[in-house]
Amino acid sequence: MAEPDYHFEDFTPGRVFPLPERQVSAEEIVEFAAEFDPQPMHLDEAAGKASILGGLSASGWHTGSMFMRMMYDGWLSQSSSEGSPGIDFMEWKRPVLAGDTLSGRSTVVSARELRSRPGIGMVTFLHEVENQRGELVMKGENPIMMRLRTPVGEPQ
């Protein structure tokens, strides 16, 4: 396995990591909803149009899942991530509709080494996902544990 491009030391506050674009299809909205969130506005175009969402819309959980893949493809797969202890918050700001194109960014909010786990740092990110009109559709924040490139006590 190749050495990761990004270690704890690379995640400095204010650094922005772009998220790749993702097209959202009606088929994937319905497929996700049928298994995980079978509310009518996620399963049927007419029900979606009749709702306050204005069309066939992705479940918020589907939006979060698409964001996770965008983050993985954009930078997480190239990092020394050791996982996350959770999500501080996730907000769904606007509906994600069939045909939308999502993009966004992850911005480093803070970074600190963990005293309880030498060689690991905690990096907190603010994530923002927008549609093709530049409208914010999802916002979230969470910490992710990252290995240090050179843990304390190891030769440089």
Coordinates of N, CA, C and O in Angstrom, one line a residue:
M1 N 0.8 -1.2 0.0 CA 0.0 0.0 0.0 C 0.9 1.2 0.0 O 1.9 1.3 0.7
A2 N 0.5 2.2 -0.8 CA 1.3 3.4 -0.9 C 1.2 4.3 0.3 O 0.2 4.3 1.0
E3 N 2.2 5.1 0.5 CA 2.2 6.1 1.6 C 1.1 7.1 1.3 O 1.0 7.6 0.2
P4 N 0.3 7.5 2.3 CA -0.7 8.5 2.1 C -0.1 9.9 1.7 O 1.0 10.2 2.2
D5 N -0.8 10.6 0.9 CA -0.4 12.0 0.6 C -0.5 12.9 1.7 O 0.3 13.9 1.9
Y6 N -1.6 12.7 2.5 CA -1.9 13.7 3.6 C -1.8 13.0 5.0 O -2.5 12.0 5.2
H7 N -1.0 13.7 5.8 CA -0.9 13.3 7.2 C -1.4 14.4 8.1 O -1.7 15.5 7.6
F8 N -1.5 14.2 9.4 CA -2.0 15.3 10.3 C -1.3 16.6 10.0 O -2.0 17.7 10.0
E9 N 0.0 16.6 9.8 CA 0.7 17.9 9.6 C 0.2 18.7 8.4 O 0.4 19.9 8.3
D10 N -0.5 18.0 7.4 CA -0.9 18.7 6.2 C -2.3 19.4 6.4 O -2.7 20.2 5.5
F11 N -2.9 19.1 7.5 CA -4.3 19.7 7.8 C -4.2 20.9 8.6 O -4.5 20.9 9.8
T12 N -3.8 22.0 8.0 CA -3.6 23.3 8.8 C -5.0 24.0 8.7 O -5.7 24.0 7.7
P13 N -5.3 24.7 9.8 CA -6.6 25.4 9.9 C -6.7 26.4 8.7 O -5.7 27.1 8.3
G14 N -7.8 26.4 8.0 CA -8.1 27.2 6.9 C -7.8 26.5 5.5 O -8.3 27.0 4.5
R15 N -7.1 25.4 5.5 CA -6.9 24.7 4.3 C -8.2 24.1 3.7 O -9.0 23.6 4.5
V16 N -8.4 24.3 2.4 CA -9.6 23.8 1.8 C -9.3 22.6 0.9 O -8.3 22.7 0.1
F17 N -10.1 21.6 1.0 CA -9.9 20.4 0.1 C -11.2 20.3 -0.7 O -12.3 20.1 -0.2
P18 N -11.1 20.5 -2.1 CA -12.3 20.4 -2.9 C -12.9 19.0 -3.0 O -12.1 18.0 -2.9
L19 N -14.2 19.0 -3.2 CA -14.9 17.7 -3.4 C -15.2 17.6 -4.8 O -15.6 18.6 -5.5
P20 N -15.1 16.4 -5.4 CA -15.4 16.3 -6.9 C -16.9 16.4 -7.1 O -17.7 16.1 -6.2
E21 N -17.2 16.7 -8.3 CA -18.7 16.8 -8.7 C -19.3 15.4 -8.7 O -18.6 14.4 -9.0
R22 N -20.6 15.4 -8.4 CA -21.4 14.2 -8.5 C -22.8 14.5 -9.1 O -23.5 15.4 -8.6
Q23 N -23.1 13.8 -10.1 CA -24.5 13.9 -10.7 C -25.4 13.0 -9.9 O -25.1 11.9 -9.5
V24 N -26.6 13.5 -9.7 CA -27.6 12.8 -8.9 C -28.8 12.4 -9.9 O -29.4 13.2 -10.5
S25 N -29.0 11.1 -10.0 CA -30.0 10.6 -10.9 C -31.3 10.2 -10.2 O -31.2 9.8 -9.0
A26 N -32.4 10.2 -10.9 CA -33.7 9.8 -10.3 C -33.6 8.3 -9.9 O -34.1 8.0 -8.8
E27 N -32.9 7.5 -10.7 CA -32.8 6.1 -10.4 C -32.1 5.8 -9.0 O -32.6 5.0 -8.2
E28 N -31.0 6.5 -8.8 CA -30.3 6.3 -7.5 C -31.1 6.9 -6.3 O -31.1 6.3 -5.2
I29 N -31.8 8.0 -6.5 CA -32.7 8.5 -5.5 C -33.7 7.5 -5.0 O -33.9 7.2 -3.9
V30 N -34.4 6.9 -6.0 CA -35.4 5.9 -5.7 C -34.8 4.6 -5.1 O -35.4 4.1 -4.2
E31 N -33.7 4.2 -5.7 CA -33.0 3.0 -5.2 C -32.6 3.1 -3.7 O -32.9 2.3 -2.9
F32 N -32.0 4.3 -3.3 CA -31.6 4.5 -2.0 C -32.9 4.6 -1.1 O -32.9 3.9 0.0
A33 N -33.8 5.3 -1.5 CA -35.0 5.5 -0.7 C -35.8 4.2 -0.5 O -36.3 4.0 0.6
A34 N -35.9 3.4 -1.5 CA -36.6 2.2 -1.4 C -36.0 1.3 -0.3 O -36.8 0.6 0.5
E35 N -34.7 1.3 -0.1 CA -34.1 0.5 0.9 C -34.0 1.2 2.3 O -34.2 0.6 3.3
F36 N -33.7 2.5 2.3 CA -33.4 3.2 3.6 C -34.4 4.2 4.1 O -34.4 4.5 5.3
D37 N -35.1 4.9 3.2 CA -36.0 6.0 3.6 C -37.2 6.1 2.7 O -37.3 7.0 1.9
P38 N -38.1 5.1 2.7 CA -39.1 5.0 1.7 C -40.3 6.0 1.9 O -41.5 5.6 1.8
Q39 N -40.0 7.3 2.1 CA -41.0 8.3 2.1 C -41.4 8.6 0.7 O -40.6 8.6 -0.2
P40 N -42.7 9.0 0.4 CA -43.2 9.2 -0.9 C -42.4 10.2 -1.8 O -42.1 10.0 -3.0
M41 N -41.9 11.3 -1.2 CA -41.2 12.3 -1.9 C -39.8 11.9 -2.4 O -39.2 12.5 -3.3
H42 N -39.4 10.7 -1.9 CA -38.1 10.1 -2.3 C -38.3 9.0 -3.3 O -37.3 8.5 -3.9
L43 N -39.5 8.6 -3.5 CA -39.9 7.4 -4.3 C -40.6 7.7 -5.6 O -40.6 6.9 -6.5
D44 N -41.3 8.9 -5.7 CA -42.2 9.1 -6.8 C -42.1 10.6 -7.1 O -42.2 11.5 -6.3
E45 N -41.9 10.9 -8.4 CA -41.8 12.3 -8.9 C -43.1 13.1 -8.6 O -43.0 14.2 -8.1
A46 N -44.3 12.5 -8.8 CA -45.5 13.2 -8.5 C -45.6 13.6 -7.1 O -46.0 14.7 -6.7
A47 N -45.3 12.6 -6.2 CA -45.4 12.9 -4.8 C -44.3 13.9 -4.4 O -44.6 14.8 -3.5
G48 N -43.2 13.9 -5.0 CA -42.1 14.9 -4.7 C -42.6 16.3 -5.1 O -42.4 17.3 -4.4
K49 N -43.2 16.4 -6.3 CA -43.7 17.7 -6.8 C -44.9 18.2 -5.9 O -45.0 19.4 -5.7
A50 N -45.6 17.3 -5.3 CA -46.7 17.7 -4.5 C -46.3 18.1 -3.1 O -47.0 18.7 -2.3
S51 N -45.0 17.8 -2.7 CA -44.5 18.1 -1.4 C -43.8 19.5 -1.4 O -43.7 20.1 -2.5
I52 N -43.4 19.9 -0.3 CA -42.7 21.2 -0.2 C -41.3 21.2 -0.8 O -40.7 22.2 -1.0
L53 N -40.9 20.0 -1.2 CA -39.5 19.8 -1.8 C -39.5 20.2 -3.3 O -38.4 20.5 -3.8
G54 N -40.6 20.1 -4.0 CA -40.7 20.6 -5.3 C -40.3 19.6 -6.4 O -40.2 19.9 -7.6
G55 N -40.0 18.3 -6.1 CA -39.7 17.3 -7.1 C -39.1 16.1 -6.4 O -39.0 16.0 -5.1
L56 N -38.8 15.1 -7.2 CA -38.2 13.9 -6.6 C -36.9 14.3 -5.9 O -36.0 14.8 -6.6
S57 N -36.8 14.1 -4.6 CA -35.7 14.6 -3.9 C -35.0 13.4 -3.1 O -35.6 12.5 -2.7
A58 N -33.7 13.6 -3.0 CA -32.9 12.6 -2.3 C -33.2 12.8 -0.8 O -33.4 13.9 -0.3
S59 N -33.2 11.7 -0.1 CA -33.3 11.6 1.3 C -32.1 12.4 1.9 O -31.0 12.4 1.3
G60 N -32.2 13.1 3.0 CA -31.0 13.7 3.6 C -29.9 12.7 3.9 O -28.8 13.0 3.8
W61 N -30.3 11.5 4.3 CA -29.3 10.4 4.5 C -28.6 10.0 3.2 O -27.4 9.7 3.2
H62 N -29.3 10.1 2.1 CA -28.7 9.8 0.8 C -27.7 10.9 0.5 O -26.6 10.7 0.0
T63 N -28.1 12.2 0.7 CA -27.2 13.3 0.5 C -26.0 13.2 1.3 O -24.8 13.4 0.8
G64 N -26.1 12.8 2.6 CA -25.0 12.5 3.5 C -24.1 11.4 2.9 O -22.8 11.5 3.0
S65 N -24.7 10.4 2.4 CA -23.9 9.3 1.8 C -23.2 9.7 0.5 O -22.0 9.3 0.3
M66 N -23.8 10.5 -0.3 CA -23.2 11.0 -1.5 C -22.0 11.9 -1.1 O -20.9 11.8 -1.7
F67 N -22.2 12.7 -0.1 CA -21.1 13.6 0.4 C -20.0 12.7 0.9 O -18.8 13.0 0.6
M68 N -20.2 11.7 1.6 CA -19.2 10.8 2.1 C -18.3 10.3 1.0 O -17.1 10.2 1.0
R69 N -19.0 9.8 -0.1 CA -18.2 9.3 -1.3 C -17.4 10.4 -1.9 O -16.3 10.2 -2.4
M70 N -18.0 11.6 -2.0 CA -17.3 12.8 -2.6 C -16.0 13.1 -1.8 O -15.0 13.4 -2.3
M71 N -16.2 13.0 -0.4 CA -15.1 13.3 0.4 C -14.0 12.2 0.3 O -12.8 12.5 0.2
Y72 N -14.4 11.0 0.2 CA -13.5 9.9 0.1 C -12.7 10.0 -1.2 O -11.5 9.9 -1.2
D73 N -13.4 10.3 -2.3 CA -12.8 10.4 -3.6 C -11.9 11.7 -3.7 O -10.9 11.7 -4.4
G74 N -12.3 12.7 -3.0 CA -11.6 14.0 -3.1 C -10.3 14.1 -2.4 O -9.3 14.6 -2.9
W75 N -10.3 13.5 -1.2 CA -9.1 13.6 -0.4 C -8.9 12.6 0.7 O -7.8 12.2 1.1
L76 N -10.0 12.0 1.3 CA -9.9 11.1 2.4 C -9.1 9.8 2.0 O -8.3 9.3 2.8
S77 N -9.3 9.3 0.8 CA -8.6 8.1 0.4 C -7.1 8.3 0.3 O -6.4 7.3 0.3
Q78 N -6.7 9.5 0.2 CA -5.3 9.8 0.1 C -4.7 10.3 1.5 O -3.6 10.8 1.5
S79 N -5.4 10.1 2.5 CA -5.0 10.6 3.8 C -4.6 9.4 4.8 O -4.9 8.2 4.5
S80 N -4.1 9.8 5.9 CA -3.7 8.8 6.9 C -4.9 8.6 8.0 O -4.6 8.4 9.1
S81 N -6.1 8.8 7.5 CA -7.2 8.7 8.4 C -7.3 7.4 9.2 O -7.0 6.3 8.7
E82 N -7.6 7.6 10.5 CA -7.9 6.5 11.4 C -9.3 6.4 11.8 O -9.7 5.7 12.8
G83 N -10.2 7.1 11.1 CA -11.6 7.1 11.4 C -12.1 8.3 12.1 O -11.3 9.2 12.4
S84 N -13.3 8.4 12.4 CA -13.9 9.5 13.1 C -14.7 9.1 14.3 O -15.4 8.1 14.3
P85 N -14.7 9.9 15.4 CA -15.5 9.5 16.5 C -17.0 10.0 16.4 O -17.8 9.7 17.3
G86 N -17.3 10.6 15.3 CA -18.7 11.0 15.0 C -18.9 12.2 14.2 O -17.9 12.8 13.7
I87 N -20.1 12.7 14.2 CA -20.4 14.0 13.5 C -21.0 14.9 14.5 O -21.9 14.6 15.2
D88 N -20.4 16.1 14.5 CA -20.9 17.2 15.4 C -22.2 17.7 15.0 O -23.1 17.9 15.8
F89 N -22.4 18.0 13.7 CA -23.7 18.3 13.2 C -23.7 18.1 11.7 O -22.7 18.1 11.0
M90 N -24.9 17.9 11.1 CA -25.2 17.8 9.7 C -26.5 18.5 9.5 O -27.5 18.1 10.1
E91 N -26.5 19.4 8.6 CA -27.7 20.1 8.2 C -28.1 20.0 6.8 O -27.2 20.2 5.9
W92 N -29.3 19.7 6.4 CA -29.7 19.6 5.1 C -30.4 21.0 4.8 O -31.5 21.2 5.3
K93 N -29.8 21.8 4.0 CA -30.3 23.2 3.8 C -31.3 23.4 2.7 O -32.1 24.2 2.8
R94 N -31.2 22.6 1.6 CA -32.1 22.6 0.5 C -32.3 21.2 0.0 O -31.4 20.4 0.1
P95 N -33.4 21.0 -0.7 CA -33.5 19.6 -1.3 C -32.5 19.4 -2.4 O -32.1 20.3 -3.2
V96 N -32.1 18.1 -2.5 CA -31.3 17.7 -3.6 C -32.2 16.9 -4.6 O -32.8 15.9 -4.2
L97 N -32.4 17.5 -5.8 CA -33.4 16.9 -6.7 C -32.7 16.1 -7.8 O -31.5 16.3 -8.1
A98 N -33.5 15.2 -8.4 CA -33.0 14.4 -9.5 C -32.5 15.4 -10.6 O -33.1 16.4 -10.9
G99 N -31.3 15.1 -11.1 CA -30.7 15.9 -12.1 C -29.7 16.9 -11.6 O -28.9 17.6 -12.3
D100 N -29.7 17.1 -10.3 CA -28.7 18.1 -9.7 C -27.3 17.6 -9.8 O -27.0 16.4 -9.9
T101 N -26.3 18.5 -9.8 CA -24.9 18.2 -9.8 C -24.4 18.8 -8.5 O -24.5 20.0 -8.3
L102 N -23.8 17.9 -7.7 CA -23.3 18.4 -6.4 C -21.7 18.6 -6.5 O -21.1 17.9 -7.2
S103 N -21.3 19.5 -5.7 CA -19.8 19.8 -5.6 C -19.7 20.4 -4.2 O -20.6 20.7 -3.5
G104 N -18.4 20.7 -3.8 CA -18.3 21.3 -2.5 C -16.8 21.3 -2.0 O -15.9 21.2 -2.8
R105 N -16.7 21.4 -0.7 CA -15.4 21.5 -0.1 C -15.4 21.1 1.3 O -16.4 21.2 2.0
S106 N -14.2 20.7 1.8 CA -14.0 20.4 3.2 C -12.9 21.4 3.7 O -11.8 21.4 3.1
T107 N -13.2 22.1 4.7 CA -12.3 23.2 5.2 C -11.8 22.8 6.6 O -12.6 22.4 7.5
V108 N -10.5 22.8 6.8 CA -10.0 22.5 8.2 C -10.3 23.6 9.1 O -10.0 24.8 8.9
V109 N -11.0 23.3 10.2 CA -11.4 24.2 11.2 C -10.3 24.3 12.3 O -9.9 25.4 12.8
S110 N -9.9 23.1 12.8 CA -8.8 23.1 13.8 C -8.1 21.7 13.7 O -8.6 20.8 13.1
A111 N -6.9 21.7 14.4 CA -6.1 20.5 14.4 C -5.3 20.5 15.7 O -4.8 21.5 16.1
R112 N -5.3 19.3 16.4 CA -4.5 19.2 17.6 C -4.1 17.7 17.7 O -4.7 16.8 17.3
E113 N -2.9 17.6 18.3 CA -2.3 16.3 18.6 C -3.1 15.7 19.8 O -3.4 16.5 20.7
L114 N -3.3 14.4 19.8 CA -3.9 13.8 21.0 C -2.9 13.3 22.0 O -2.0 12.5 21.7
R115 N -3.0 13.8 23.2 CA -2.2 13.3 24.3 C -2.4 11.8 24.6 O -1.5 11.1 24.9
S116 N -3.7 11.5 24.5 CA -4.1 10.1 24.9 C -3.7 9.1 23.8 O -3.6 7.9 24.1
R117 N -3.3 9.5 22.6 CA -2.9 8.6 21.5 C -1.7 9.2 20.8 O -1.9 9.8 19.8
P118 N -0.5 9.0 21.3 CA 0.6 9.5 20.6 C 0.7 9.1 19.2 O 0.4 7.9 18.9
G119 N 1.1 10.0 18.3 CA 1.1 9.6 16.9 C -0.2 9.9 16.1 O -0.2 9.7 14.9
I120 N -1.2 10.3 16.8 CA -2.5 10.6 16.2 C -2.9 12.1 16.5 O -2.7 12.5 17.6
G121 N -3.5 12.7 15.5 CA -4.0 14.1 15.7 C -5.5 14.1 15.4 O -6.0 13.2 14.6
M122 N -6.2 15.0 15.9 CA -7.6 15.2 15.6 C -7.8 16.4 14.8 O -7.4 17.5 15.2
V123 N -8.4 16.3 13.6 CA -8.6 17.4 12.7 C -10.1 17.6 12.6 O -10.9 16.6 12.3
T124 N -10.6 18.8 12.8 CA -12.0 19.1 12.6 C -12.3 19.8 11.3 O -11.5 20.7 11.0
F125 N -13.3 19.3 10.6 CA -13.6 19.9 9.2 C -15.0 20.4 9.2 O -15.9 19.9 9.8
L126 N -15.1 21.5 8.4 CA -16.4 22.0 8.0 C -16.6 21.6 6.6 O -15.8 21.9 5.7
H127 N -17.7 20.9 6.3 CA -18.0 20.4 5.0 C -19.2 21.2 4.4 O -20.2 21.4 5.1
E128 N -19.1 21.6 3.2 CA -20.2 22.3 2.5 C -20.4 21.7 1.1 O -19.5 21.5 0.4
V129 N -21.7 21.3 0.8 CA -22.0 20.7 -0.5 C -23.0 21.7 -1.1 O -24.0 22.1 -0.5
E130 N -22.8 22.0 -2.4 CA -23.7 22.9 -3.1 C -24.2 22.2 -4.4 O -23.6 21.2 -4.9
N131 N -25.3 22.7 -4.9 CA -25.8 22.2 -6.2 C -25.2 23.0 -7.3 O -24.4 23.9 -7.1
Q132 N -25.6 22.8 -8.5 CA -25.1 23.4 -9.7 C -25.4 24.9 -9.8 O -24.7 25.6 -10.5
R133 N -26.3 25.4 -9.0 CA -26.6 26.8 -8.9 C -25.8 27.5 -7.8 O -26.1 28.7 -7.5
G134 N -25.0 26.8 -7.1 CA -24.2 27.4 -6.0 C -25.0 27.5 -4.7 O -24.5 28.1 -3.8
E135 N -26.1 26.8 -4.7 CA -26.9 26.9 -3.5 C -26.5 25.8 -2.5 O -26.3 24.6 -2.9
L136 N -26.3 26.2 -1.2 CA -25.9 25.2 -0.2 C -27.0 24.2 0.0 O -28.1 24.6 0.4
V137 N -26.7 22.9 -0.1 CA -27.7 21.9 0.1 C -27.4 21.1 1.4 O -28.3 20.5 2.0
M138 N -26.1 21.0 1.8 CA -25.7 20.3 3.0 C -24.5 21.0 3.7 O -23.6 21.5 3.0
K139 N -24.5 21.0 5.0 CA -23.4 21.6 5.8 C -23.2 20.6 7.0 O -24.2 20.2 7.6
G140 N -22.0 20.4 7.3 CA -21.7 19.5 8.4 C -20.3 19.8 9.0 O -19.5 20.4 8.4
E141 N -20.1 19.3 10.2 CA -18.8 19.4 10.8 C -18.5 18.1 11.6 O -19.4 17.6 12.2
N142 N -17.3 17.7 11.5 CA -16.9 16.5 12.2 C -15.4 16.4 12.4 O -14.6 17.0 11.6
P143 N -14.9 15.8 13.5 CA -13.5 15.5 13.7 C -13.1 14.2 13.0 O -13.9 13.3 12.9
I144 N -11.9 14.1 12.5 CA -11.3 12.9 12.0 C -9.9 12.7 12.5 O -9.1 13.7 12.6
M145 N -9.6 11.5 13.0 CA -8.3 11.2 13.5 C -7.3 10.9 12.4 O -7.7 10.1 11.5
M146 N -6.2 11.5 12.4 CA -5.1 11.4 11.4 C -3.8 11.0 12.0 O -3.4 11.5 13.0
R147 N -3.1 10.0 11.4 CA -1.8 9.7 11.8 C -0.8 10.8 11.5 O -0.9 11.5 10.5
L148 N 0.1 11.1 12.4 CA 1.2 12.0 12.2 C 2.2 11.4 11.2 O 2.4 10.2 11.2
R149 N 2.8 12.3 10.4 CA 3.8 11.8 9.4 C 5.0 11.3 10.2 O 5.5 10.2 9.9
T150 N 5.4 12.0 11.2 CA 6.6 11.6 12.1 C 6.1 11.8 13.5 O 6.1 12.9 14.1
P151 N 5.7 10.7 14.1 CA 5.2 10.7 15.5 C 6.3 11.2 16.4 O 7.5 11.0 16.2
V152 N 6.0 11.9 17.5 CA 6.9 12.4 18.5 C 7.8 11.3 19.0 O 7.3 10.2 19.2
G153 N 9.1 11.6 19.1 CA 10.0 10.6 19.5 C 10.7 9.7 18.4 O 11.7 9.1 18.6
E154 N 10.1 9.8 17.2 CA 10.8 9.1 16.1 C 11.7 10.0 15.4 O 11.5 11.2 15.3
P155 N 12.8 9.5 14.8 CA 13.8 10.3 14.1 C 13.1 11.0 12.9 O 12.3 10.4 12.2
Q156 N 13.5 12.2 12.6 CA 12.9 13.0 11.5 C 13.4 12.5 10.2 O 14.4 12.1 9.8

